[in-house]
XYZ file of C-alpha atoms in Angstrom:
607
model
C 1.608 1.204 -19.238
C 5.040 0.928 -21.071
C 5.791 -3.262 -21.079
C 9.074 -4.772 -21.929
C 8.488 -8.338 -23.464
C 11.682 -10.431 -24.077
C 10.845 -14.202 -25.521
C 12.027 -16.041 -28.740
C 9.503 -14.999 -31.646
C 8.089 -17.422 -34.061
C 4.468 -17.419 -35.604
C 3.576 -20.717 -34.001
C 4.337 -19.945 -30.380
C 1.830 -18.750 -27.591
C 3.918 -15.913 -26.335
C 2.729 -13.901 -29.826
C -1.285 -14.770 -28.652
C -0.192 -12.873 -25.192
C 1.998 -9.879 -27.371
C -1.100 -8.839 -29.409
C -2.997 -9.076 -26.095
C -0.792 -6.884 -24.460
C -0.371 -4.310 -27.617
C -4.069 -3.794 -27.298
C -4.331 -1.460 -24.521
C -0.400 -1.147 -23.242
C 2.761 0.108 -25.355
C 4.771 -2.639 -26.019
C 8.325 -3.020 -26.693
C 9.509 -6.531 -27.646
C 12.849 -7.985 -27.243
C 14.165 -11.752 -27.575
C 15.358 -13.876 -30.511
C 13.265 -14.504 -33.782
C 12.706 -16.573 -36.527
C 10.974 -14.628 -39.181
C 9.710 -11.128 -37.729
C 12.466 -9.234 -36.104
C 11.809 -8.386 -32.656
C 12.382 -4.342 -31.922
C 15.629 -5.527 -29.267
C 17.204 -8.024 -31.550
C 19.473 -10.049 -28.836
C 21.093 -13.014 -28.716
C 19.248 -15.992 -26.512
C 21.636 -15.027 -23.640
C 21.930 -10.926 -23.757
C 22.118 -9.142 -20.637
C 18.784 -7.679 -19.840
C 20.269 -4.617 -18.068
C 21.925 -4.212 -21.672
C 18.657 -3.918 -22.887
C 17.780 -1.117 -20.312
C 20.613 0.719 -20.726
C 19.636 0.545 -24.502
C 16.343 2.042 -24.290
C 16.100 6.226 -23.935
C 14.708 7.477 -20.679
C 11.568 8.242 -22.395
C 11.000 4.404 -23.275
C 11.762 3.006 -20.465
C 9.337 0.124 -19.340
C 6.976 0.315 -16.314
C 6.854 -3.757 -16.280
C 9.518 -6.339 -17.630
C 7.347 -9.593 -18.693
C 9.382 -13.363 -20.102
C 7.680 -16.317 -21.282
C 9.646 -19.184 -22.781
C 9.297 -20.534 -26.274
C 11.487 -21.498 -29.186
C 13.819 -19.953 -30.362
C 15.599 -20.219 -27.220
C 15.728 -16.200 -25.274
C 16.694 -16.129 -21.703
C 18.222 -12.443 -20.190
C 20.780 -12.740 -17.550
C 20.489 -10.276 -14.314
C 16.732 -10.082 -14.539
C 17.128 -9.878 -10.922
C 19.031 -6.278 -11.114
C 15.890 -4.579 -13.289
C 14.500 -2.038 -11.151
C 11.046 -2.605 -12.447
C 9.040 -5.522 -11.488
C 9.078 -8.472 -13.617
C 7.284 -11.668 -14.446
C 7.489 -15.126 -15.824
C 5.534 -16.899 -17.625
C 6.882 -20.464 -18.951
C 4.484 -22.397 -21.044
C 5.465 -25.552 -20.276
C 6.396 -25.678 -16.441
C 7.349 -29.577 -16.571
C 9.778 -29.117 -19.377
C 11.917 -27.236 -17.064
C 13.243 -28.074 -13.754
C 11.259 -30.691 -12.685
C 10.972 -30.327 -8.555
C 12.438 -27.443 -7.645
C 11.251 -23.770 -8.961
C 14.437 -21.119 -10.259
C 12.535 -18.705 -12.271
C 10.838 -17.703 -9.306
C 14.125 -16.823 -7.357
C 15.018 -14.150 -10.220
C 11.829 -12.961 -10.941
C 9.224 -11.040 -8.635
C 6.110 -13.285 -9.606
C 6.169 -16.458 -11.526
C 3.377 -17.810 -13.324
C 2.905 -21.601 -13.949
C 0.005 -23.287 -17.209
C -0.894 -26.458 -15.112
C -2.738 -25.962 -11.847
C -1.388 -29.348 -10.195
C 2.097 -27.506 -10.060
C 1.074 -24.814 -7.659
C 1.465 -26.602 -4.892
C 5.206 -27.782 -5.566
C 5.735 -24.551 -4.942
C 3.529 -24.118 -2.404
C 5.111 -26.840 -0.222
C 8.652 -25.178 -0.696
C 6.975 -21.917 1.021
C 6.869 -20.132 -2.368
C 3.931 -17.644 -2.664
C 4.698 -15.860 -5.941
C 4.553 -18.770 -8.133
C 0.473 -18.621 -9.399
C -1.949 -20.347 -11.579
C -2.271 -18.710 -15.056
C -3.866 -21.028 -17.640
C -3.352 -20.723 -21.651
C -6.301 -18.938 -23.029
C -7.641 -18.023 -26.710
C -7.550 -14.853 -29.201
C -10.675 -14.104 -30.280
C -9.210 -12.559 -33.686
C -7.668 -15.894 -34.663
C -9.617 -18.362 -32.794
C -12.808 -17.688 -34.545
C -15.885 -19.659 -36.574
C -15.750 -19.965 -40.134
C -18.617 -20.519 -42.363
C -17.528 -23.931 -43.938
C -18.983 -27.233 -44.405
C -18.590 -29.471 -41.169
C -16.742 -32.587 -43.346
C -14.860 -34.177 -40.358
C -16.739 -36.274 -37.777
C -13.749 -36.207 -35.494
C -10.944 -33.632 -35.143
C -7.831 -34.668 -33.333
C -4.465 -32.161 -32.507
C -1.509 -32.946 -30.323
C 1.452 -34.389 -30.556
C 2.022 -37.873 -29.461
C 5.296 -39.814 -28.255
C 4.139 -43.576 -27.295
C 6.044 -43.600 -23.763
C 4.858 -39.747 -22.731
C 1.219 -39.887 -23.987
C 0.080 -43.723 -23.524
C -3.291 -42.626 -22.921
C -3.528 -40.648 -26.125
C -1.983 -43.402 -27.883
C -4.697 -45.958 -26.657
C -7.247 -43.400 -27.035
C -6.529 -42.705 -31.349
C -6.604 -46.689 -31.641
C -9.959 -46.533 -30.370
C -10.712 -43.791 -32.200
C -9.438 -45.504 -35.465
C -11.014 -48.832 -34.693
C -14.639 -46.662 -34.367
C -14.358 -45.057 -37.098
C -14.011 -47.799 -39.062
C -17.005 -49.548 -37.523
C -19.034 -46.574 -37.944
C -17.772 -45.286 -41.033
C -16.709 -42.111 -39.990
C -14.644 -39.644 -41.301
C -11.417 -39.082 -38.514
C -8.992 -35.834 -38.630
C -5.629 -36.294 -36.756
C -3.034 -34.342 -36.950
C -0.485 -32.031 -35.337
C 1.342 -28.837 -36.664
C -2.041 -26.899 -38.124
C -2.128 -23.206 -36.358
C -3.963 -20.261 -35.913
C -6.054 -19.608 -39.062
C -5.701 -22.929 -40.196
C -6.687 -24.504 -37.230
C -9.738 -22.171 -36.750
C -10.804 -23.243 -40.329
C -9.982 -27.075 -39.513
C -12.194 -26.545 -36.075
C -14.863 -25.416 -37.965
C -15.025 -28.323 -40.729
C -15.446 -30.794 -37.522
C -18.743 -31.902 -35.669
C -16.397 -33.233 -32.737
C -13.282 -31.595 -31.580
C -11.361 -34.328 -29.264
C -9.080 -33.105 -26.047
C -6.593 -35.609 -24.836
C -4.857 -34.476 -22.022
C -0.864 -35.672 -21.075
C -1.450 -38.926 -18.547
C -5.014 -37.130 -18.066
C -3.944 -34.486 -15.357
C -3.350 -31.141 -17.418
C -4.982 -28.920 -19.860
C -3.905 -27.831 -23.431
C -4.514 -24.295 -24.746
C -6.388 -26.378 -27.292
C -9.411 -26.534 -25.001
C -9.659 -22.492 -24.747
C -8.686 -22.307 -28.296
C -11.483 -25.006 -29.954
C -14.206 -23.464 -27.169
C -13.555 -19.940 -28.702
C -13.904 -21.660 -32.519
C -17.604 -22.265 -31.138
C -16.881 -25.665 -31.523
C -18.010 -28.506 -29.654
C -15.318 -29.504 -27.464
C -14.993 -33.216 -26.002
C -12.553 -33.596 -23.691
C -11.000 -36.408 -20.905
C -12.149 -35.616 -17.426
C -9.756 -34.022 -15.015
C -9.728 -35.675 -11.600
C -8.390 -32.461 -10.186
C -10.726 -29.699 -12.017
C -8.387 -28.022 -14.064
C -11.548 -28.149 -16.795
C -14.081 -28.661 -14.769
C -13.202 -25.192 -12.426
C -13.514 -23.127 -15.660
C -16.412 -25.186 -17.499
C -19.166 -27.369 -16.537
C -19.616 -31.226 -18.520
C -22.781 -30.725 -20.585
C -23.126 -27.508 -20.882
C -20.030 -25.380 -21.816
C -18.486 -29.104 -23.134
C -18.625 -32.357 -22.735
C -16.257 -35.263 -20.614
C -15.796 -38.607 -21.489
C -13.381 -41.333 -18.928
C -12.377 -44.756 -20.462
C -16.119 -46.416 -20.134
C -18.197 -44.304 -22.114
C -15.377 -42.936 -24.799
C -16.548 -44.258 -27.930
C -20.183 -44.154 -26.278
C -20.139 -40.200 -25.899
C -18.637 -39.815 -29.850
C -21.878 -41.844 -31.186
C -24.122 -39.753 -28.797
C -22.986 -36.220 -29.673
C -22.287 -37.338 -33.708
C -26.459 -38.289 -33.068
C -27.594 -34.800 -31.888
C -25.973 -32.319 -33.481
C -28.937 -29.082 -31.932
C -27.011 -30.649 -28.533
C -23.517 -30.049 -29.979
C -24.512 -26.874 -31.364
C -26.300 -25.838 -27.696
C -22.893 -27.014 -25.908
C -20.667 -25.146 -28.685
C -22.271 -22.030 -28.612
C -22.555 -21.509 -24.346
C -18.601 -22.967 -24.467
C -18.020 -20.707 -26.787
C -19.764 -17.427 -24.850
C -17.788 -18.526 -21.628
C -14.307 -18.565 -23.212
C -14.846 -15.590 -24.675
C -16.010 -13.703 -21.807
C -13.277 -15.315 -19.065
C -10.481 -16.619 -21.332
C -8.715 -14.541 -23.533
C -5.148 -13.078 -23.489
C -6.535 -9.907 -22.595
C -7.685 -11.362 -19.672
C -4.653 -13.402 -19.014
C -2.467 -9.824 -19.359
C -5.313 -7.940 -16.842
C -4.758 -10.751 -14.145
C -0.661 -10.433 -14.304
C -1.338 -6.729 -13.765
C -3.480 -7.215 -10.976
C -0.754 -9.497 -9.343
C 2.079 -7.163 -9.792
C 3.169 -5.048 -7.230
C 4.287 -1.593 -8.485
C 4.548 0.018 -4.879
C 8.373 -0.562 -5.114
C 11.332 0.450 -7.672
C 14.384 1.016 -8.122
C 16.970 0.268 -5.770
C 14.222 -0.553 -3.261
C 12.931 -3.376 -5.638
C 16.158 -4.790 -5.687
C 17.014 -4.968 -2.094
C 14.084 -5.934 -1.312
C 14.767 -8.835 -3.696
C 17.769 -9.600 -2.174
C 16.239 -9.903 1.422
C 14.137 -12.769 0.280
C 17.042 -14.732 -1.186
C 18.666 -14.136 2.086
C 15.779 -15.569 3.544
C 15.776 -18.668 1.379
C 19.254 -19.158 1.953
C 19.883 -18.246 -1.873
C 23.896 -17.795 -1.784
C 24.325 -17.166 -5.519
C 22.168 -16.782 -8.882
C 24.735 -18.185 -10.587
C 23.434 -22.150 -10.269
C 19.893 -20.798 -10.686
C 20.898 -19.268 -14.017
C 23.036 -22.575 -15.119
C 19.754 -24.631 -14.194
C 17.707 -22.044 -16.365
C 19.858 -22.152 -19.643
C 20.212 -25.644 -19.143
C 16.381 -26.276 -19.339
C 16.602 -23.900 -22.308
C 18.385 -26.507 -24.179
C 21.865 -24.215 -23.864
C 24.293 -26.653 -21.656
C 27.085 -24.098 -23.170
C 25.876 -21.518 -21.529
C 25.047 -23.031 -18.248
C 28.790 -24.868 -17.687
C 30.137 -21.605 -16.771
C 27.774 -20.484 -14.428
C 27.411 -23.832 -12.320
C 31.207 -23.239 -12.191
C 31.180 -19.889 -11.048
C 28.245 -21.152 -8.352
C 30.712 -23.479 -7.494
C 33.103 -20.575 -6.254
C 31.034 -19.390 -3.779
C 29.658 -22.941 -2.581
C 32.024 -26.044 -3.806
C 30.418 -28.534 -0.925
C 27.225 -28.498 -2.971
C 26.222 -31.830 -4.219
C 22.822 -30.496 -6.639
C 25.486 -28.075 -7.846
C 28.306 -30.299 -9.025
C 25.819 -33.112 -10.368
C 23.880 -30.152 -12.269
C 27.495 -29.277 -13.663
C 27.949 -33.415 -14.666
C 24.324 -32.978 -16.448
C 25.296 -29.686 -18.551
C 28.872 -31.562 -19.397
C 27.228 -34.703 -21.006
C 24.508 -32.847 -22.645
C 27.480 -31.021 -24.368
C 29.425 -33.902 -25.164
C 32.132 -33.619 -22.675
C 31.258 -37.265 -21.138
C 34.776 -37.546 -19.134
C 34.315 -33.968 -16.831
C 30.682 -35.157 -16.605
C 31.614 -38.587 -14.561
C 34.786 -36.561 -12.700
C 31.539 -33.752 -11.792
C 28.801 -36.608 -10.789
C 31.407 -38.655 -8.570
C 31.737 -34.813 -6.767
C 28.663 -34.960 -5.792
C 27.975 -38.512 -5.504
C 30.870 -38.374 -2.956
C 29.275 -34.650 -1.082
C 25.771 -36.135 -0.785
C 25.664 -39.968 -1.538
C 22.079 -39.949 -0.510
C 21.616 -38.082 -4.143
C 20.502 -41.234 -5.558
C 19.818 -39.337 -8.803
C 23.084 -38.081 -9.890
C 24.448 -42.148 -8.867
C 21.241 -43.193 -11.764
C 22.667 -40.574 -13.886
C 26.662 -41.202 -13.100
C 25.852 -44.874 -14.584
C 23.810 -43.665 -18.036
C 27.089 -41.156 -18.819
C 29.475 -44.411 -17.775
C 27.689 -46.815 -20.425
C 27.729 -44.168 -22.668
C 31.864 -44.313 -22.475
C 31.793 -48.036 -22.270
C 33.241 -47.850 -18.876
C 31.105 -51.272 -17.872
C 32.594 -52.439 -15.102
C 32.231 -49.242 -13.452
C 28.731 -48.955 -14.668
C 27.952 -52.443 -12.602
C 29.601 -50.990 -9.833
C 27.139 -48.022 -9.532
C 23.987 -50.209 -9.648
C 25.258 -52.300 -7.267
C 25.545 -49.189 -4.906
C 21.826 -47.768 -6.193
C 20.781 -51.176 -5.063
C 22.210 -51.093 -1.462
C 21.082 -47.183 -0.888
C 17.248 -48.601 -2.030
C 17.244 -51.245 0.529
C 18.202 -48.519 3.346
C 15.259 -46.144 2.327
C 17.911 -43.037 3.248
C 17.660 -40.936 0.140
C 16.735 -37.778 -1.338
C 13.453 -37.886 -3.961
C 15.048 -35.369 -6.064
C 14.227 -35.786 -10.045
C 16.705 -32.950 -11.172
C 16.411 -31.016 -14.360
C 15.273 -32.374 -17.367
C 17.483 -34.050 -20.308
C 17.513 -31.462 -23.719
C 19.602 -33.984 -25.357
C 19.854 -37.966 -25.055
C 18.287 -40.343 -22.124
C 14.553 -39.820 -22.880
C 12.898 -42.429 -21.546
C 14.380 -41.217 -17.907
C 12.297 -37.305 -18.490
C 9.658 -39.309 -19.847
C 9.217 -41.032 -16.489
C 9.572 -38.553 -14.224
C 7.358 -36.169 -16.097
C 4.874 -38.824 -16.046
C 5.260 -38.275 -11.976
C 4.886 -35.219 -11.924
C 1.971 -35.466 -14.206
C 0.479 -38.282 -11.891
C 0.381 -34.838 -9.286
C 2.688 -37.671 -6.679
C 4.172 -35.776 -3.359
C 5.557 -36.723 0.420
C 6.108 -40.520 0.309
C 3.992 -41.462 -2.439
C 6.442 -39.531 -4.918
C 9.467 -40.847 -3.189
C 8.387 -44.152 -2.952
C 7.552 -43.800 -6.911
C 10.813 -42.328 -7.745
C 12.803 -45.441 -6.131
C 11.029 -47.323 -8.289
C 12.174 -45.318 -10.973
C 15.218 -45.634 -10.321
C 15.441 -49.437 -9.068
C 14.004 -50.243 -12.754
C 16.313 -47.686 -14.775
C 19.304 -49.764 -12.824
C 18.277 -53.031 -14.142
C 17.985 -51.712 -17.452
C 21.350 -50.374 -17.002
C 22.535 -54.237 -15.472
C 20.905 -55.293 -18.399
C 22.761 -53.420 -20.936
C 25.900 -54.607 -19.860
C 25.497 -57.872 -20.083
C 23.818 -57.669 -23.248
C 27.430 -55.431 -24.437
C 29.108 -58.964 -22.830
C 26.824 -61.373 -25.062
C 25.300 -62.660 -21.429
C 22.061 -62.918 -23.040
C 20.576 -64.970 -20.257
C 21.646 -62.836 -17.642
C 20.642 -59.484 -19.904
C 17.035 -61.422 -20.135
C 16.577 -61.798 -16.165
C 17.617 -58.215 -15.363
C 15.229 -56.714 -18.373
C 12.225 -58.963 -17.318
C 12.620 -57.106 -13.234
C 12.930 -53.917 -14.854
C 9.178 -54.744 -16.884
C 8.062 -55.915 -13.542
C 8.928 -53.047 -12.024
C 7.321 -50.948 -14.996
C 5.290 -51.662 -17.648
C 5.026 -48.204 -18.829
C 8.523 -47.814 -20.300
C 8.776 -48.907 -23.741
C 12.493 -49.235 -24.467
C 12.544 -52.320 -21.868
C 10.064 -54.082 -24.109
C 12.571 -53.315 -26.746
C 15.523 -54.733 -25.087
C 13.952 -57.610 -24.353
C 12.886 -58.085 -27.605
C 16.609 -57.369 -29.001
C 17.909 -59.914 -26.189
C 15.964 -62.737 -27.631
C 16.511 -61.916 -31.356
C 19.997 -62.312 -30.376
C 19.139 -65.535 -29.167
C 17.303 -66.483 -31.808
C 14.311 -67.242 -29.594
C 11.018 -65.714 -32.299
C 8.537 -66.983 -30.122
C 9.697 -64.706 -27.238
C 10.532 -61.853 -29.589
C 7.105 -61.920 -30.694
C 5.118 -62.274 -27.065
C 7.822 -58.748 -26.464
C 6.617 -56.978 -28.977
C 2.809 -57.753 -28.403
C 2.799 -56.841 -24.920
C 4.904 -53.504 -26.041
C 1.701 -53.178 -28.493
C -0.703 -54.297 -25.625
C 0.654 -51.361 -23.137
C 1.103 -48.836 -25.524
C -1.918 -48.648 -28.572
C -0.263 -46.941 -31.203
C 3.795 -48.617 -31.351
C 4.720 -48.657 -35.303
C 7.707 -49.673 -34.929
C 6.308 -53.354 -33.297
C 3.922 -53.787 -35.502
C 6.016 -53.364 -38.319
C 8.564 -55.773 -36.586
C 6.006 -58.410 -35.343
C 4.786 -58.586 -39.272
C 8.082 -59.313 -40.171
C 8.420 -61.864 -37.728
C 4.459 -63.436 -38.613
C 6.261 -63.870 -42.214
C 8.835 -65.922 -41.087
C 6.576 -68.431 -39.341
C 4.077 -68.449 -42.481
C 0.947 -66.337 -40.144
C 0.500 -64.598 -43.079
C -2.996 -63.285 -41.542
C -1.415 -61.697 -38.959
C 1.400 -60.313 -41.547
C -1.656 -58.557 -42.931
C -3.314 -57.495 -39.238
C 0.218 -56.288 -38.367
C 1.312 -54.570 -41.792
C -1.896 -52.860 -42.241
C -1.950 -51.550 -38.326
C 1.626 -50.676 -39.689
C 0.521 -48.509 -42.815
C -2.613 -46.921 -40.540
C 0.210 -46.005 -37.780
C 2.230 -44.522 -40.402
C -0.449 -42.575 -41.746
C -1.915 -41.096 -38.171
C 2.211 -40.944 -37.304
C 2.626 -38.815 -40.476
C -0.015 -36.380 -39.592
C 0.918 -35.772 -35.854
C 4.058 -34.423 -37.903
C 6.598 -36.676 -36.840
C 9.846 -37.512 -38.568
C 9.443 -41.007 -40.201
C 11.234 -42.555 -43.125
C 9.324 -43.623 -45.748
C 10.928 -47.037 -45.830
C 8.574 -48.005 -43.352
C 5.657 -47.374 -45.387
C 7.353 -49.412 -48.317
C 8.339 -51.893 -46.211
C 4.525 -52.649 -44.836
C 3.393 -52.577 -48.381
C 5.573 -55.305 -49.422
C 4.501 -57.476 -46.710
C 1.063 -57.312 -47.647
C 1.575 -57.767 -50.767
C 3.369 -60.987 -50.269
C 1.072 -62.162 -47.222
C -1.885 -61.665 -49.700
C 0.164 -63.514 -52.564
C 0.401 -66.244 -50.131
C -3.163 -66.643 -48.937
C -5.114 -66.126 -52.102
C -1.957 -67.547 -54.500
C -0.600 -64.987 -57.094
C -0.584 -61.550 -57.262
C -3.116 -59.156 -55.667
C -3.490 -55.629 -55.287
C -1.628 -53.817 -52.584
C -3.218 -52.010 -49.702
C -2.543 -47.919 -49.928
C -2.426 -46.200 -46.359
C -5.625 -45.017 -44.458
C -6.321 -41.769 -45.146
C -6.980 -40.262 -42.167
C-alpha cells in the first residue's frame, strides 16, 4: 500500500516511531514541515493538501492519506476533498479542542492516545473517533548491556499547577532517597537511544501519570527496554487493560509509594521476572507496527473518489456541519497559528454570523495574536448571540484586564456572578490558550483529565469559572491599591480552589504590599503544602525566614530551593541561574549566623 504521511518532522517526536513503522511493509511518501531531515513534500505548516496531490505523478499516488500532530506545526487545508481515505492521529488529544472533536469532521476516522476521551465523542454520536494508544519501536527501545547505577529513573515533564501529583510524588521520592541513600535519576528531554541506555542503567523505572488518569508512551517504551516498570494505578484501566500489576509491572497508589520502591529495590530476581514478561507483552501487542496494522484494519477502502467525498458531505449534512471553515480556524488555532485561523472564523462567519462559539472563537484567535481591541468587539458578539456562553463572558474579562479597561472588567464578573446563581448556562471549555492565560487550560485540562461529564463537569466548570472571576475582582482592586478588598476576593477564589497556584501568589503579593510577613509567609507555605515541588516559594519564604532571624528555616527553605533547582534543571526547564546563586547566599549567611563566621556553602543535590 502507497501511504501519504503529512506531520511536522523532528527527531524527538512520535510521529517518526509510527513513519519507520509504516516504511516497513508499506511505501511511504512523507510530507509536512521539518526541522533537520527534509521531508520528500517540503510544505509550509498550512499547504493545501490537494496541492500535494496534484503534485504527485499518477503513478505515486497514495492509496491512504495519514496526519498526526507534532512540532513543527503541519496542518493541510481541504483534507476533506482527498479522494482517498484519511486518518488522524493527534498525540495529545487534550492539547487541542478541549470538548468538542473537529478533526473528526474533516477526516474519515480519527484516532485519540487517552482512552477516557472516547466517550466525549461517543456522547456527541461520533463513531469514528477510536482508541489508539502510543506504543514502542523495538529498534530503539531496546536493552543495553550496562551497569544498572540508578536506583530510580524518573522522565516527564512537570509544571506545578498541571502535574500536582507528580510534583508531590518527586518530593517523596527525594525525601526517600535521602533516607535510604539511594541514587535518584530525574530528568526530562533524554530520547530514543539515550533513553534506552538511561532505562537500562536503572533498577526502577517510575511512571507518573497527568492527575493519574492517562498513560505516557513512556510505559510502552520502558516495558520494551525490558525494564522494570512502576507505575501509578489507573482507576479506569488504561494500564491495567493492556498489563496486569505484578506480573507484566508493578502499581503503586499514595499508601504504599515509597513502600513498593524499598520492596522491588529488595528483590531484584522479582524485578527481573516482572521486566522480562513486561517486556515479552509489549513487544508482542505494542509496537508501531501494530499501531499502523490496527489503522488499516479500521479504514474503509470500499469507497473513492468522488463517492468518498459525497459521502463525506452527507454526514456533515447530517451533523448540521454548515461550513469547514470554523472547524479549520479551531484546528490552526490549537496548532498554535491564530494567523491562520482569523481568516477562516471570518469566512465561517459568512455563511453563519448568528453563531456565538464562532465569534468568541474569532475573539480567542484575535488576543492570541495581539489584536486585544477586535478580540473584546468579537467576545461582546457572542456574549450578546448566546449570553448563556459563560465562557467567552470569563474570557471577555481576562482580554479587558489585559487593556486595563477595569471598570468594564468589574462589570463582567458582576454579570458571571448573576448567570451562576441562575444555573442557565452552557458547560462549554472552548479551545485551548497557545499563548498567555495558563492557569485557565491548566484547569480545565485538569477536568478533562478528572474524566468529569453531564452535571458533574458542569457543576465543576462553574466553579471554574466562579473562582477565575474572583481572581479577576481581585486583580482590580489590587491595580486600585484596595488591598483589603483584593485580600477578601483572593481568599474565595482559594476557597473555591486550592489547586490553582497563581491565587496563592496573589495573595501572597497582596500582603507584601501590605507589609503583612506573617501572612506572606502562611501564603507561600500552603502554596508549598498543595503543590510539593514550588521553587519559586521556597526560595521566597527563605528570604522572608531571613528577615525574621529563622535562620533554620532559611537553611530548610534555601536548600529545598537548591534541590528544586537541581530536579527543575533536569526536567529541562528554563530557569535563571540567579536563583541558584541566590539560595547559595542565603545559606551561606543563615549558616554564618547559627554557627558565627564563615562556613562552607552547600552545592546543589545532584540528582
Amino acid at each position: 500500500m502507497r501511504i501519504l504521511f503529512g506531520y511536522g518532522y523532528n527527531t524527538e517526536v512520535l510521529p517518526v516511531y509510527l513513519e519507520s513503522a509504516m516504511r516497513a511493509n508499506h511505501e511511504v511518501i512523507t510530507c509536512g514541515t521539518s526541522v533537520g531531515r527534509p521531508q520528500e513534500i517540503p510544505c509550509t505548516p498550512e499547504a493545501s493538501i490537494l496541492d500535494i496531490w496534484d503534485y504527485l505523478p499518477d503513478s505515486r499516488k497514495p492509496d491512504l492519506f495519514v496526519w498526526s500532530d507534532s512540532l513543527p506545526v503541519f496542518f493541510p487545508r481541504d483534507v476533506e476533498k482527498l479522494p482517498v481515505p484519511t486518518v488522524a492521529w493527534p498525540q495529545d488529544s487534550t492539547a487541542g479542542r478541549m470538548r468538542r472533536p473537529d478533526y473528526s469532521l474533516l477526516f474519515d476516522r480519527q484516532f485519540i492516545a487517552n482512552k477516557f476521551q472516547v466517550q466525549t465523542y461517543s456522547d456527541l454520536g461520533d463513531d469514528s473517533v477510536g482508541w489508539l494508544p502510543a506504543a514502542c519501536d523495538p529498534d530503539i527501545h531496546k536493552p543495553h548491556d550496562v551497569e544498572q547505577v540508578w536506583d530510580v529513573c524518573f522522565l516527564g515533564t512537570y509544571m506545578p499547577g498541571l502535574y500536582r501529583s507528580r510534583g508531590k510524588y518527586i518530593e517523596r521520592l527525594l525525601e526517600l532517597a535521602e533516607k535510604k541513600n539511594l541514587k535518584v535519576y530525574i530528568g526530562n528531554g533524554v530520547y530514543r537511544e539515550d533513553m534506552a541506555r538511561l532505562y537500562s542503567q536503572s533498577r526502577i523505572v517510575l511512571h507518573i501519570c497527568m492527575d493519574r488518569k492517562a498513560a505516557s508512551v513512556r510505559v510502552y517504551e520502558a516495558l520494551s527496554c525490558k525494564s522494570f516498570l512502576l507505575a501509578d494505578y489507573l482507576p479506569d484501566g488504561e494500564i491495567e487493560g493492556f498489563f496486569e500489576d505484578g506480573k507484566h509491572l508493578a502499581l503503586f497508589d499514595e499508601t504504599n509509594f515509597e513502600e513498593k520502591i524499598l520492596h522491588y529495590l529488595a528483590h531484584p530476581e522479582e524485578r527481573a521476572r516482572i521486566g522480562e514478561t513486561g517486556h515479552k507483552e509489549a513487544r508482542a501487542h505494542h509496537t508501531y507496527e501494530n499501531r499502523v496494522n490496527q489503522i488499516l484494519e479500521a479504514v474503509s477502502f470500499k469507497k473513492k473518489g468522488d463517492e468518498l467525498i459525497k459521502h463525506r458531505e452527507r454526514l456533515r449534512e447530517q451533523r448540521n456541519v454548515r461550513s469547514l471553515d470554523g472547524v479549520y480556524g479551531c484546528a490552526y488555532y490549537c496548532q498554535q497559528l491564530s494567523s491562520f485561523a482569523i481568516p477562516y472564523y471570518l469566512n465561517a462567519l459568512t455563511t453563519d454570523p448568528l453563531s456565538a462559539h464562532l465569534w468568541y472563537e474569532l475573539g480567542l484567535a484575535q488576543a492570541a495574536s495581539g489584536d486585544r481591541k477586535l478580540a473584546v468587539e468579537s467576545l461582546n458578539k457572542a456574549i450578546s448571540l448566546n449570553d448563556r456562553l459563560l465562557i467567552a463572558q470569563s474570557d471577555l474579562s481576562e482580554v479587558l484586564l489585559e487593556l486595563g479597561m477595569l471598570e468594564e472588567a468589574r462589570q463582567v464578573n458582576q454579570k458571571i456572578f448573576h448567570v451562576l446563581e441562575g444555573g442557565d448556562y452552557e458547560a462549554e471549555l472552548g479551545p485551548h490558550y497557545p499563548h498567555g492565560w495558563q492557569w485557565r487550560r491548566v484547569e480545565a485540562v485538569r477536568m478533562i483529565h478528572r474524566g468529569l461529564s453531564g452535571e458533574e463537569f458542569k457543576k465543576q466548570f462553574g466553579e471554574m469559572v466562579k473562582t477565575r472571576a474572583f481572581l479577576h475582582l481581585g486583580q482590580i482592586c489590587l491595580s486600585e491599591e484596595d488591598h483589603d478588598e483584593a485580600i477578601s476576593y483572593f481568599s474565595k477564589a482559594v476557597s473555591d480552589s486550592v489547586d490553582i497556584d497563581a491565587l496563592y501568589g496573589q495573595m501572597a503579593d497582596t500582603y507584601w504590599k501590605k507589609g503583612d510577613i506573617k501572612e506572606v509567609i502562611r501564603c507561600l507555605e500552603e502554596l508549598r503544602e498543595t503543590y510539593g515541588i514550588h521553587i519559586n516559594a521556597s526560595l521566597n519564604l527563605a528570604h522572608l525566614y531571613h528577615q525574621t532571624g529563622d535562620f533554620k528555616r532559611v537553611l530548610k527553605e534555601a536548600g529545598a530551593t537548591l534541590r528544586f533547582f537541581s530536579v527543575l534543571r533536569s526536567l529541562r526547564m528554563s530557569l535563571p541561574s540567579e536563583i541558584n546563586d541566590e539560595a547559595l547566599n542565603l545559606v551561606k549567611s543563615a549558616t554564618d549566623r547559627i554557627f558565627g563566621g564563615p562556613q562552607p556553602t552547600s552545592a546543589p543535590v545532584e540528582v
